[in-house]
CSV table of C-alpha atoms and ligand atoms in Angstrom, one decimal:
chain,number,residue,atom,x,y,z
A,18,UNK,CA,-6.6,-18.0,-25.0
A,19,UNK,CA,-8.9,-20.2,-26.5
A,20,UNK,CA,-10.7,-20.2,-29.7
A,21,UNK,CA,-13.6,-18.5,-29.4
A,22,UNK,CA,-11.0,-15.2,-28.3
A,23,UNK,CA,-11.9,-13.2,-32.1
A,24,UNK,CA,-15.4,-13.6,-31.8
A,25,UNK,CA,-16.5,-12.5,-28.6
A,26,UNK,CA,-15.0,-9.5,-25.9
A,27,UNK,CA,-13.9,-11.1,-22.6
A,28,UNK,CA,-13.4,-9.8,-19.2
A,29,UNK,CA,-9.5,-10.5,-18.1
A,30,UNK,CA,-8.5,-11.4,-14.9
A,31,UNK,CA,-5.6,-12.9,-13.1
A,32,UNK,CA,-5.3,-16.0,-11.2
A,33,UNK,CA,-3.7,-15.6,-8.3
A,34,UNK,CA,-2.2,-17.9,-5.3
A,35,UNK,CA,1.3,-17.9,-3.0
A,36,UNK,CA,3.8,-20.4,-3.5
A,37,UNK,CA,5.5,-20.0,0.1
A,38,UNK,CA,5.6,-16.7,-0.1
A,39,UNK,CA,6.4,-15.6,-3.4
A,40,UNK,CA,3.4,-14.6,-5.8
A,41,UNK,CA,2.3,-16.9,-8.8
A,42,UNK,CA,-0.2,-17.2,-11.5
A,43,UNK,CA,-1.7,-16.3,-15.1
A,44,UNK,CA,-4.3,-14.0,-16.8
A,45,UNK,CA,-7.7,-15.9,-18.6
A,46,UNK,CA,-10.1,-14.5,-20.7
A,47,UNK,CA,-12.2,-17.9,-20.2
A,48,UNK,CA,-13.5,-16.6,-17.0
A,49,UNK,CA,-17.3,-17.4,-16.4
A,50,UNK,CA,-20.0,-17.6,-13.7
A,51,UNK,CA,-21.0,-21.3,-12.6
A,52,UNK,CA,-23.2,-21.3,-9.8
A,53,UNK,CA,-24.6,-18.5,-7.5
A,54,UNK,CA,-26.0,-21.1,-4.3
A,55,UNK,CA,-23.5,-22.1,-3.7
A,56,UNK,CA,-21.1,-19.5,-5.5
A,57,UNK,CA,-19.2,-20.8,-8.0
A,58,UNK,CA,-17.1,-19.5,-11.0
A,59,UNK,CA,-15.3,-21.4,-13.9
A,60,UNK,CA,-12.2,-20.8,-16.5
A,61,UNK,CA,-10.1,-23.0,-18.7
A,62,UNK,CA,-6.5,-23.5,-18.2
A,63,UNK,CA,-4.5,-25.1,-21.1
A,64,UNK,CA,-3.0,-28.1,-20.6
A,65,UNK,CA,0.7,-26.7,-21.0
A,66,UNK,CA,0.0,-23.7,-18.2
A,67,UNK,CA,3.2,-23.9,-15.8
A,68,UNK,CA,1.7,-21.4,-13.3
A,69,UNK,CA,-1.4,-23.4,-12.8
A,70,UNK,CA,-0.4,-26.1,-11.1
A,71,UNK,CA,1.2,-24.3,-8.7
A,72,UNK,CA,-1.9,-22.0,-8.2
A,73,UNK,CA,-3.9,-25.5,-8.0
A,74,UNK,CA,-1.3,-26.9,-5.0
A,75,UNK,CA,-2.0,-23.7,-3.0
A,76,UNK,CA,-5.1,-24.4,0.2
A,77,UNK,CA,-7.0,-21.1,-1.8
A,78,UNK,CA,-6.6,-19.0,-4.9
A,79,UNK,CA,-7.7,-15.5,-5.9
A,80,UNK,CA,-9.6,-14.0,-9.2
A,81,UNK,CA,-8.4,-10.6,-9.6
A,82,UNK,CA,-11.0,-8.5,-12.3
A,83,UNK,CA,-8.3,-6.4,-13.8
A,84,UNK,CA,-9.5,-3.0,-14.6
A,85,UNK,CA,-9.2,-0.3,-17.5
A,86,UNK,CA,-5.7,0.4,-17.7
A,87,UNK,CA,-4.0,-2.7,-16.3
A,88,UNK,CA,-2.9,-4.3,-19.3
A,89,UNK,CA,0.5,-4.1,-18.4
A,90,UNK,CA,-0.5,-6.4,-15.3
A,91,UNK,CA,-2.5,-8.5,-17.6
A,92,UNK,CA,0.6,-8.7,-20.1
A,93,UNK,CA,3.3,-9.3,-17.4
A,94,UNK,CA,0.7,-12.3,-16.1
A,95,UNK,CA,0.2,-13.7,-19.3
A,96,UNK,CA,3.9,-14.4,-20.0
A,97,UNK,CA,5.4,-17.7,-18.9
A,98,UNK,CA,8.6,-18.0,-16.5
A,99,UNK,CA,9.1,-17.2,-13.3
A,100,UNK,CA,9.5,-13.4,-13.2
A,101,UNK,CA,6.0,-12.5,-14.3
A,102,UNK,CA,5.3,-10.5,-10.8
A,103,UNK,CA,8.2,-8.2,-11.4
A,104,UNK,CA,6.8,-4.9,-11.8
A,105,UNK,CA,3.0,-6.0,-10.9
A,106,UNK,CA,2.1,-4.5,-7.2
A,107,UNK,CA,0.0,-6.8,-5.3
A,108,UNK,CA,0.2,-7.3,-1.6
A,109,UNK,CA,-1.4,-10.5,0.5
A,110,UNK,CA,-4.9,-10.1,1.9
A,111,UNK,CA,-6.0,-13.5,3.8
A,112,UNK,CA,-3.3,-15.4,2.0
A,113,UNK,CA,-4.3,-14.6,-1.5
A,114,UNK,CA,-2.6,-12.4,-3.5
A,115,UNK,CA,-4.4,-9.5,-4.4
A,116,UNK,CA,-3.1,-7.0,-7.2
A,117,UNK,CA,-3.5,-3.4,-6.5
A,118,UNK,CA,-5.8,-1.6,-8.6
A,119,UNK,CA,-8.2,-4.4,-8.8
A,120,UNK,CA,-11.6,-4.0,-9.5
A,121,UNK,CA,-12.8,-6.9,-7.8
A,122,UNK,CA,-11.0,-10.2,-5.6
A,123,UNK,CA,-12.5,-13.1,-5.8
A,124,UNK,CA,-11.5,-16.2,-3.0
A,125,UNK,CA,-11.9,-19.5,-4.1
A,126,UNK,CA,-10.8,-22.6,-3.5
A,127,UNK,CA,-10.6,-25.6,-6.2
A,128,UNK,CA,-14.1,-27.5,-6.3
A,129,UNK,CA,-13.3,-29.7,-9.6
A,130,UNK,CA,-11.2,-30.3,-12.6
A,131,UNK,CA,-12.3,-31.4,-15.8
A,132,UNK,CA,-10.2,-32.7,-18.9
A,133,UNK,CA,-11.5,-30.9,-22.2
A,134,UNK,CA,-9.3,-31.2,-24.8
A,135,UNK,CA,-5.7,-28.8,-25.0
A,136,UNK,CA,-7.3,-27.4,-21.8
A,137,UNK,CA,-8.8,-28.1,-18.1
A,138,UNK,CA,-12.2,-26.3,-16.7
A,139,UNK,CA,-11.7,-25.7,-13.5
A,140,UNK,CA,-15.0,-24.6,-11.2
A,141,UNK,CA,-14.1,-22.8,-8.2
A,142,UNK,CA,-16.1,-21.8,-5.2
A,143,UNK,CA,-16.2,-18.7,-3.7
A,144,UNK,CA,-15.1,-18.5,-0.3
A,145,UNK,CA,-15.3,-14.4,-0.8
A,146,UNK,CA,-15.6,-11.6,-2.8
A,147,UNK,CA,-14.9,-7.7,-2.7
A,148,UNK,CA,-16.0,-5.4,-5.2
A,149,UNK,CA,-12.5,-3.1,-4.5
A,150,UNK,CA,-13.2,0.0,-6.6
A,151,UNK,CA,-15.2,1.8,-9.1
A,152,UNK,CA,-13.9,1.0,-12.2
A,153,UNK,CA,-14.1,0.0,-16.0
A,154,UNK,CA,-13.1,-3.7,-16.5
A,155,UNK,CA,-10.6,-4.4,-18.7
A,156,UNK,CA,-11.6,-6.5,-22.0
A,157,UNK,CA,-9.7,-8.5,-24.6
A,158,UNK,CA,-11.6,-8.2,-27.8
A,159,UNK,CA,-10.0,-9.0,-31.7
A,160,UNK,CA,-6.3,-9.4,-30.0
A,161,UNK,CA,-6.6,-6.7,-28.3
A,162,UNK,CA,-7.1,-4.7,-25.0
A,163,UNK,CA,-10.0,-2.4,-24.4
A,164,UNK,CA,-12.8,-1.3,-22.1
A,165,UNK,CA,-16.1,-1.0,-21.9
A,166,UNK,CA,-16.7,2.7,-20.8
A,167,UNK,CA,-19.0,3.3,-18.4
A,168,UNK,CA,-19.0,0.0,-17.0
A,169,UNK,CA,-17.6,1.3,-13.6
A,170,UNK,CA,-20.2,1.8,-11.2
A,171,UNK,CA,-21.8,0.4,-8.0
A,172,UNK,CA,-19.8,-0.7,-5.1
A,173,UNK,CA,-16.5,-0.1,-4.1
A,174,UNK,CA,-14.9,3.0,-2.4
A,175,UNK,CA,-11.6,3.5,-4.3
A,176,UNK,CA,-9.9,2.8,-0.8
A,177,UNK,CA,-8.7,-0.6,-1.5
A,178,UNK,CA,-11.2,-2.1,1.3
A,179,UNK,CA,-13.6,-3.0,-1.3
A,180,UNK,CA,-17.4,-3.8,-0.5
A,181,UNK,CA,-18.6,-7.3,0.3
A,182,UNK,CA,-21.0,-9.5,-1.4
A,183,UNK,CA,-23.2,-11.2,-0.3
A,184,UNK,CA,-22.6,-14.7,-1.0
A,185,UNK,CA,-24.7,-17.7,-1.3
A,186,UNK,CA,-23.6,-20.3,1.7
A,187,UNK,CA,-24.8,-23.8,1.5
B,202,LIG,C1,-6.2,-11.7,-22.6
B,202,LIG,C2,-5.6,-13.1,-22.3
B,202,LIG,C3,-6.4,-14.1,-22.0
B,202,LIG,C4,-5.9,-15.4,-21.8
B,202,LIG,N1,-6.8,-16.4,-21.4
B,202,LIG,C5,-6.3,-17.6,-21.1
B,202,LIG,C6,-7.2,-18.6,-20.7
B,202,LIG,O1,-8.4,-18.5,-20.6
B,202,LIG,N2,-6.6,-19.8,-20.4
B,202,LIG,C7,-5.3,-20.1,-20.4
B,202,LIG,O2,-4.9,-21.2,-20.1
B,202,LIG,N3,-4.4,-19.1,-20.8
B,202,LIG,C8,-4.9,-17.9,-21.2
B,202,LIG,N4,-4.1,-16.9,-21.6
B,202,LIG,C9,-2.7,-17.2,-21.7
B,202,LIG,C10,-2.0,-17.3,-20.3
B,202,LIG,O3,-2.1,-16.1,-19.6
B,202,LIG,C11,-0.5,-17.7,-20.6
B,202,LIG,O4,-0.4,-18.7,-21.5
B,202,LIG,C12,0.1,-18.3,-19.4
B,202,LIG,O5,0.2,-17.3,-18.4
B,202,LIG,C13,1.4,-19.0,-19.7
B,202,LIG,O6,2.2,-18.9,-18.6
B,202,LIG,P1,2.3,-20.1,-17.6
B,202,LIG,O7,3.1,-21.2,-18.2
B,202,LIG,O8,3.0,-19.4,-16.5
B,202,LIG,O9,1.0,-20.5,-17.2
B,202,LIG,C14,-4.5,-15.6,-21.8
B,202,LIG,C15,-3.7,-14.6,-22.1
B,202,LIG,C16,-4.2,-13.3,-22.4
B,202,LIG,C17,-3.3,-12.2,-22.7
């Protein structure tokens, strides 16, 4: 979390890659939007993350947008050691792992890493993303989790498909 965490509310999502096969990776609150052409996204990683690396040595990563009512995914994911996944149902979808329940999936793979401090920013691009259902995000905001209600609209069946967007190709 970093310091700017009791001022402002921020969207949570999960980092996501596979480690052979077995599921790794951490929750942020740093998450941010980089570049739309070509399509690009950002978040800081302290220096002292364990799950990172491993997330960084896999060929492509995912950003899971956890929604209202997945805190429990977002506190299992934010707890170091190696059984975070215990409990959390994801399953792989084009070798990322996505979590069930999502509201969106981001695929990206690493485009650059930058020292700053206790932490790393990390800009991914975006190889593809799925709006996966109608839903409320889910928000971190004074140490806490929350929503924003009414929030959930737009694309996204409720199927688990999700709808594409459009990216940005250059
Ligand atoms: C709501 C929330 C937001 C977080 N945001 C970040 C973040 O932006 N960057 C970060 O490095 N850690 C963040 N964390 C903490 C990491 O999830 C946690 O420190 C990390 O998973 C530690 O485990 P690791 O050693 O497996 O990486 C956040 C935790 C929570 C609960």
């Amino acid at each position: 979390m970093t310091m700017c965490a009791p001022l402002d509310a921020r969207r949570v999502v999960a980092v996501t890659a596979l480690a052979g096969q077995r599921p790794v990776g951490l929750v942020v609150g740093s998450f941010f939007s980089v570049s739309l052409d070509p399509a690009q996204v950002g978040f800081c990683v302290g220096i002292s993350s364990t799950s990172w690396p491993l997330v960084r040595a896999a060929p492509c990563f995912a950003v899971n947008v956890l929604a209202a009512g997945q805190q429990d995914v977002a506190a299992a994911l934010s707890r170091p050691g190696a059984a975070k996944f215990a409990g959390v149902a994801w399953r792989a979808s084009d070798g990322v792992p996505v979590i069930d329940d999502a509201l969106a999936c981001l695929e990206c793979t690493l485009v650059a890493e930058h020292s700053a401090g206790d932490h790393r920013i990390v800009v991914a691009g975006v190889r593809r993303a799925r709006v996966l259902r109608r839903a409320d995000p889910l928000v971190f905001h004074q140490r806490r989790f929350a929503t924003v209600a009414g929030a959930g609209h737009g694309a996204g069946d409720g199927t688990g498909g999700g709808d594409e967007v459009r990216l940005h190709r250059r």
